[in-house]
Coordinates of C-alpha atoms in Angstrom, one line a residue:
X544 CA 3.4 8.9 -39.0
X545 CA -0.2 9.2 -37.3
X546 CA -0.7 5.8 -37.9
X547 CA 2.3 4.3 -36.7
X548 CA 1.8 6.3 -33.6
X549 CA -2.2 5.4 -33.6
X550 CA -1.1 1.9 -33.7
X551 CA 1.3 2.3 -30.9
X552 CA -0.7 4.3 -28.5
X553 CA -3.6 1.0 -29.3
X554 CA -1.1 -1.8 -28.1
X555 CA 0.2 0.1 -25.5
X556 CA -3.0 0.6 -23.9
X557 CA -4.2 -2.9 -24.9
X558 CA -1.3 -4.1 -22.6
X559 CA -2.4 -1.2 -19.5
X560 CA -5.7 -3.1 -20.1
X561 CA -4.6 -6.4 -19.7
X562 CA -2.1 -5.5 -16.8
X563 CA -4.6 -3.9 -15.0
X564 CA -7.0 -6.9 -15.5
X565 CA -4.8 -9.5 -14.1
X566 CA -2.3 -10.3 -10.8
X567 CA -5.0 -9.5 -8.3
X568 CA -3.7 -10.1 -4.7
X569 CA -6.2 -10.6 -1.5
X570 CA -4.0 -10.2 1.9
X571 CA -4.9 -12.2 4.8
X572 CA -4.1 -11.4 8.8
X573 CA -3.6 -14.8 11.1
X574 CA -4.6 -12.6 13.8
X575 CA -8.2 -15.0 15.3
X576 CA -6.8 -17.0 18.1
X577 CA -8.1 -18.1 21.4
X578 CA -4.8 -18.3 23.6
X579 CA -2.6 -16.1 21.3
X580 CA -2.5 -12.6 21.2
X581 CA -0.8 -9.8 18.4
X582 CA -0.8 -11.2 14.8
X583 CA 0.6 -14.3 13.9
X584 CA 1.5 -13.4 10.0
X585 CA 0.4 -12.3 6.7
X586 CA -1.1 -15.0 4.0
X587 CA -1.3 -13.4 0.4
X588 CA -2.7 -15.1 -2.6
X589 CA -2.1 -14.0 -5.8
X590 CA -3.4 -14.5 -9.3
X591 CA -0.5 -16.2 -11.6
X592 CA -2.7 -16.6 -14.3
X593 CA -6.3 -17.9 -15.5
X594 CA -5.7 -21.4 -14.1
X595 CA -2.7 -20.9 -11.1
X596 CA -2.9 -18.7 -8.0
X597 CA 0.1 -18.3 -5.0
X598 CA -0.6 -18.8 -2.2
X599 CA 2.0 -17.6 0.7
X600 CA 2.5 -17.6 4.0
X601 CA 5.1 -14.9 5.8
X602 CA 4.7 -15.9 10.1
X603 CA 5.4 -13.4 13.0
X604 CA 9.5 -14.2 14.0
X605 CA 8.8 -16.2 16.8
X606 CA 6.3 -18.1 15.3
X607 CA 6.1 -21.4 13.6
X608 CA 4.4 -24.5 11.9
X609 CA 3.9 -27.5 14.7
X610 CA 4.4 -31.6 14.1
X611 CA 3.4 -34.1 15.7
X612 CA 5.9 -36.5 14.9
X613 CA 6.2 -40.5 14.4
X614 CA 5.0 -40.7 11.0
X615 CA 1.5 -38.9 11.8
X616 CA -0.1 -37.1 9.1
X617 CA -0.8 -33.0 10.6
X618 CA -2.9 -30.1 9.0
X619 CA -0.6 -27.3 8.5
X620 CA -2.8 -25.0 6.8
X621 CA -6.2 -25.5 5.8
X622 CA -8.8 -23.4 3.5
X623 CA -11.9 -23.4 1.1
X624 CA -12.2 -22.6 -2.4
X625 CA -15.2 -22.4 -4.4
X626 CA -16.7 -25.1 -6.1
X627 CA -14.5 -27.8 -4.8
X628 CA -12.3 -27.6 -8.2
X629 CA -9.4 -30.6 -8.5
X630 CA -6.5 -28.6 -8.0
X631 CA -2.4 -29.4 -8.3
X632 CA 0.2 -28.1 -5.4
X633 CA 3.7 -27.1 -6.4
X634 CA 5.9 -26.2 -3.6
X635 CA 7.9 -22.6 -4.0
X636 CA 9.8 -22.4 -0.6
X637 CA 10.4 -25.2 0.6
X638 CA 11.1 -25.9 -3.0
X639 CA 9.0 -29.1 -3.5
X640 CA 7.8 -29.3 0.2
X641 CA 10.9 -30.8 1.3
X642 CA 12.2 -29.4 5.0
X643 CA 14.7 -31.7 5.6
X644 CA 15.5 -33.7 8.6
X645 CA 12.4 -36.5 7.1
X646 CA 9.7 -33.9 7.1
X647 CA 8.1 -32.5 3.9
X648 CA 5.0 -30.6 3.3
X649 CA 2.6 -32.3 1.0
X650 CA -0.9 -30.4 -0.8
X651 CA -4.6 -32.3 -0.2
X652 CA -8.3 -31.8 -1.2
X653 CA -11.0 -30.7 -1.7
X654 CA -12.3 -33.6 0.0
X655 CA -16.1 -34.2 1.9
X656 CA -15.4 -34.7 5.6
X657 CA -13.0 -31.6 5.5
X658 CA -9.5 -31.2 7.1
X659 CA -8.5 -30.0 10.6
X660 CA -11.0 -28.9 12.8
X661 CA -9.9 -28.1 16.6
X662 CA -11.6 -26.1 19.0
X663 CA -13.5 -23.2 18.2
X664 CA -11.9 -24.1 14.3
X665 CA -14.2 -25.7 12.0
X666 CA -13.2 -28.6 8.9
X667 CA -11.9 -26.9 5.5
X668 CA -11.9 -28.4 2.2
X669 CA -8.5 -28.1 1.0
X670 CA -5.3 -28.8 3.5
X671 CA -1.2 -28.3 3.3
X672 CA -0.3 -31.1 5.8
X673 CA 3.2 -32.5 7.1
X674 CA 4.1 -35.4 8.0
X675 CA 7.2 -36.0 10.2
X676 CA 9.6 -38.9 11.0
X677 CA 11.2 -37.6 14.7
X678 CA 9.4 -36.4 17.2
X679 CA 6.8 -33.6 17.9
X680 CA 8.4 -30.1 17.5
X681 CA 8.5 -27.1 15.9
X682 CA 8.7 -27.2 12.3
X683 CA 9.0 -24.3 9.6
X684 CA 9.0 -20.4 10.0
X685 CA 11.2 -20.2 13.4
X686 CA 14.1 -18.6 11.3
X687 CA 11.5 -16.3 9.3
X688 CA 10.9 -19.5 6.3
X689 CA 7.7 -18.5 3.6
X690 CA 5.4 -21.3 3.6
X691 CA 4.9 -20.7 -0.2
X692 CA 2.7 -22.7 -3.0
X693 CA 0.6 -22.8 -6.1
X694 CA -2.8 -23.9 -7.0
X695 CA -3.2 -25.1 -10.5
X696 CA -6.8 -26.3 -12.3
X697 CA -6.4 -28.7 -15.5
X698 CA -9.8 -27.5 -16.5
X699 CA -11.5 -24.1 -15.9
X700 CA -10.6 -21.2 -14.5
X701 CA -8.9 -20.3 -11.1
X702 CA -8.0 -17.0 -9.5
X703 CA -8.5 -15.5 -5.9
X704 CA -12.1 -15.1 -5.5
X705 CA -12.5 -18.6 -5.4
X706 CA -10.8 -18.3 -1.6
X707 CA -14.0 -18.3 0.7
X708 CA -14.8 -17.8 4.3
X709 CA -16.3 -19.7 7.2
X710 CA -17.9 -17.9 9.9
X711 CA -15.7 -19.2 13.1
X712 CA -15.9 -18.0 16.3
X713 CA -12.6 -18.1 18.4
X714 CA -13.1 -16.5 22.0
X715 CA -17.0 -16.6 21.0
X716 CA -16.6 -13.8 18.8
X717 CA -17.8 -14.6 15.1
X718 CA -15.2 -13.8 12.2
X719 CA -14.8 -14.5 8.7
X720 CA -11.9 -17.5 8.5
X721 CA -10.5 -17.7 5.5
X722 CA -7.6 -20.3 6.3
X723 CA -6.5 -21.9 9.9
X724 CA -3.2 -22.8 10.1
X725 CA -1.9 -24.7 13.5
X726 CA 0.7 -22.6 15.0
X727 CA 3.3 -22.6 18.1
X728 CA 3.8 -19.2 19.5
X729 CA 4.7 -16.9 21.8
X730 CA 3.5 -18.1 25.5
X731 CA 1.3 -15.9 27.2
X732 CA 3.0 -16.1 30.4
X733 CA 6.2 -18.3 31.7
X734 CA 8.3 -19.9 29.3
X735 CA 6.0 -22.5 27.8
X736 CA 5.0 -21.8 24.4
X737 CA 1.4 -22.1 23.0
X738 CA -0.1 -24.4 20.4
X739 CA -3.4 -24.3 18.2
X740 CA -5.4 -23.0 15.4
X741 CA -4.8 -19.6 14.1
X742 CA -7.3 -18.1 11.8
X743 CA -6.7 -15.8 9.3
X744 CA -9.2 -13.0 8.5
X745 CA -9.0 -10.8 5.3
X746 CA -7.6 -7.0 5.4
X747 CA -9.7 -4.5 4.3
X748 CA -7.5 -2.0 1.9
X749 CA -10.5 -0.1 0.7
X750 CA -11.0 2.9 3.1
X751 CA -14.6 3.1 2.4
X752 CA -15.5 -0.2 3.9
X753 CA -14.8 1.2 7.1
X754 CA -15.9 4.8 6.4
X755 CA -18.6 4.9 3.6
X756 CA -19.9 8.3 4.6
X757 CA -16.1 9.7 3.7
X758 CA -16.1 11.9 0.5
X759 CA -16.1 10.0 -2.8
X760 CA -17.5 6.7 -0.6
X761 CA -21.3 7.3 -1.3
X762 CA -21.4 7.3 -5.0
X763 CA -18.9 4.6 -6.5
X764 CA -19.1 6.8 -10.0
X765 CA -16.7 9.6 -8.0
X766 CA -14.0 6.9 -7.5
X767 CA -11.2 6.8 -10.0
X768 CA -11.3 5.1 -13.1
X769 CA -9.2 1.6 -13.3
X770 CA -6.2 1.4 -15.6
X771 CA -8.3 -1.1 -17.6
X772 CA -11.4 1.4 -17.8
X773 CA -9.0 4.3 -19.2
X774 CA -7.3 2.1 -21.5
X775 CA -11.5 1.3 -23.3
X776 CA -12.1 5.0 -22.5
X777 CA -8.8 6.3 -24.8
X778 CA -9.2 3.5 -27.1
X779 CA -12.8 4.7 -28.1
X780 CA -11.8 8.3 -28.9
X781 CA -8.9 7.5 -31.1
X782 CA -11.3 4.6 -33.0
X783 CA -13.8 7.6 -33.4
X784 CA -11.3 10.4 -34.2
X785 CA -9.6 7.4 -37.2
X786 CA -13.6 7.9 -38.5
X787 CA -13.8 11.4 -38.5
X788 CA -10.5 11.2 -39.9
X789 CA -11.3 9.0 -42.8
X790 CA -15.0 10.7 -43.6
X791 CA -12.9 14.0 -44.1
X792 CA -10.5 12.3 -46.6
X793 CA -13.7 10.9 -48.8
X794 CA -15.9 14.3 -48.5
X795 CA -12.5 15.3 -49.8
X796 CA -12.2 13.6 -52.6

C-alpha cells in the first residue's frame, strides 16, 4: 500500500514538475506611439511546446490593422527573435490568414534588410504582412478580431525568450520595442483618425522590478519556491525515506 501510494505521489509530482516547467507567457503593451495616446492592445506569446510558440494580438475597440490597398504588400506586425531561426506561420484567427473581401494575412522572415521601418520605428526581422486587392482602409480588429498565430522551428528549440527587443525611441524617448505593428486609431482631435507604428513594450508582472527594496526583493532565496522546485524538493525526501526504509528491512533480517 506504501508503495502504490509512493509511486503515485512520484508521477503526480513528476507531472507538477513538468507543468510548472512549460507554457510560459510574456505579455506585451502597444502602448509607444508618437501621435497616439492610451494603449493600443495587449500582444501575448506563449510557449506551445519545445518547437511552437503563439503569438496573439487582442487591439484596443477602436483600433485596427491598416492596408494599403491595390495589390501592395504591407507590414502588419513586425518582431525579432533570437538567432534568426527558419520558422513556419499557421494562422489561428483569421483561421489561415484569410480576412475575406481579397485580403489575407501571410507570415515572413527572418530576412537581412529587415521589415517595416517608419519613423521613429526601426527594421525587424520577422514580419505578419497583408496584402490587399481594394483600396486602402481599415482592415482587422475594428469589431474586436485577435490577430492570432504560431511560430513553429523544424529543427531546434523555440519558446518565448527567443522574442528580443530594439531600443526605439518614439517621441525621443528610448524604450525597449519588442514588436511594431502599424495601426489606425483613435484621432487626437477632429474626426480624422490616425495612422502609424505602434510599439509594443513588455509588462513587468514581477513587483520587485519596480520596487527591489520591498520585503522578500533583496535576497531572491526569500521568494517562494516554484511548483517545479517543490516537486525535486518532495521527490528527494521520499527517495531517501524508500532508503531508510529498505536499510531497516535488511538490519532486520
Amino acid at each position: 500500500m506504501t508503495k502504490n501510494w509512493a509511486l503515485g505521489a512520484i508521477g503526480a509530482l513528476a507531472l507538477l514538475a513538468a507543468t510548472g516547467a512549460n507554457a510560459a507567457t510574456r505579455t506585451f503593451d502597444l502602448s509607444a506611439s508618437e501621435i497616439f495616446g492610451g494603449n493600443a492592445g495587449v500582444i501575448t506569446a506563449t510557449d506551445i511546446n519545445s518547437t511552437t510558440i503563439e503569438i496573439s494580438v487582442d487591439l484596443t475597440a477602436g483600433w485596427a490593422f491598416q492596408n494599403v490597398g491595390n495589390n501592395q504588400v504591407h507590414n502588419s506586425l513586425t518582431f525579432n527573435l533570437d538567432g534568426l531561426p527558419a520558422v513556419t506561420y499557421s494562422f489561428l484567427d483569421p483561421l489561415n490568414g484569410t480576412i475575406g473581401g481579397g485580403s489575407s494575412f501571410s507570415g515572413h522572415g527572418p530576412t537581412a534588410n529587415g521589415f517595416g521601418g517608419q519613423g521613429w520605428s526601426d527594421p525587424q526581422d520577422y514580419a505578419v504582412q497583408v496584402v490587399n486587392t481594394s483600396g486602402p482602409g481599415e482592415l482587422w480588429g475594428l469589431g474586436g478580431e485577435l490577430l492570432t498565430f504560431r511560430l513553429s522551428v523544424g529543427s531546434g528549440t523555440l519558446d518565448v525568450s527567443k522574442l528580443f527587443s530594439e531600443s526605439m525611441s518614439p517621441n525621443g524617448v528610448a524604450k525597449d520595442i519588442f514588436f511594431v505593428a502599424d495601426l489606425s486609431g483613435p484621432p487626437l482631435t477632429g474626426s480624422q483618425r490616425n495612422t502609424g507604428p505602434v510599439g509594443a513594450v513588455e509588462r513587468i508582472t514581477d513587483p520587485c522590478v519596480d520596487h527591489p527594496t520591498d520585503p522578500g526583493c533583496g535576497n531572491p532565496n526569500q521568494g517562494v519556491p516554484e511548483p517545479a522546485t517543490w516537486a525535486m524538493m518532495v521527490l528527494g525526501f521520499l527517495g531517501a525515506g524508500t532508503m531508510i526504509r529498505r536499510r531497516r528491512y535488511s538490519l532486520q533480517a
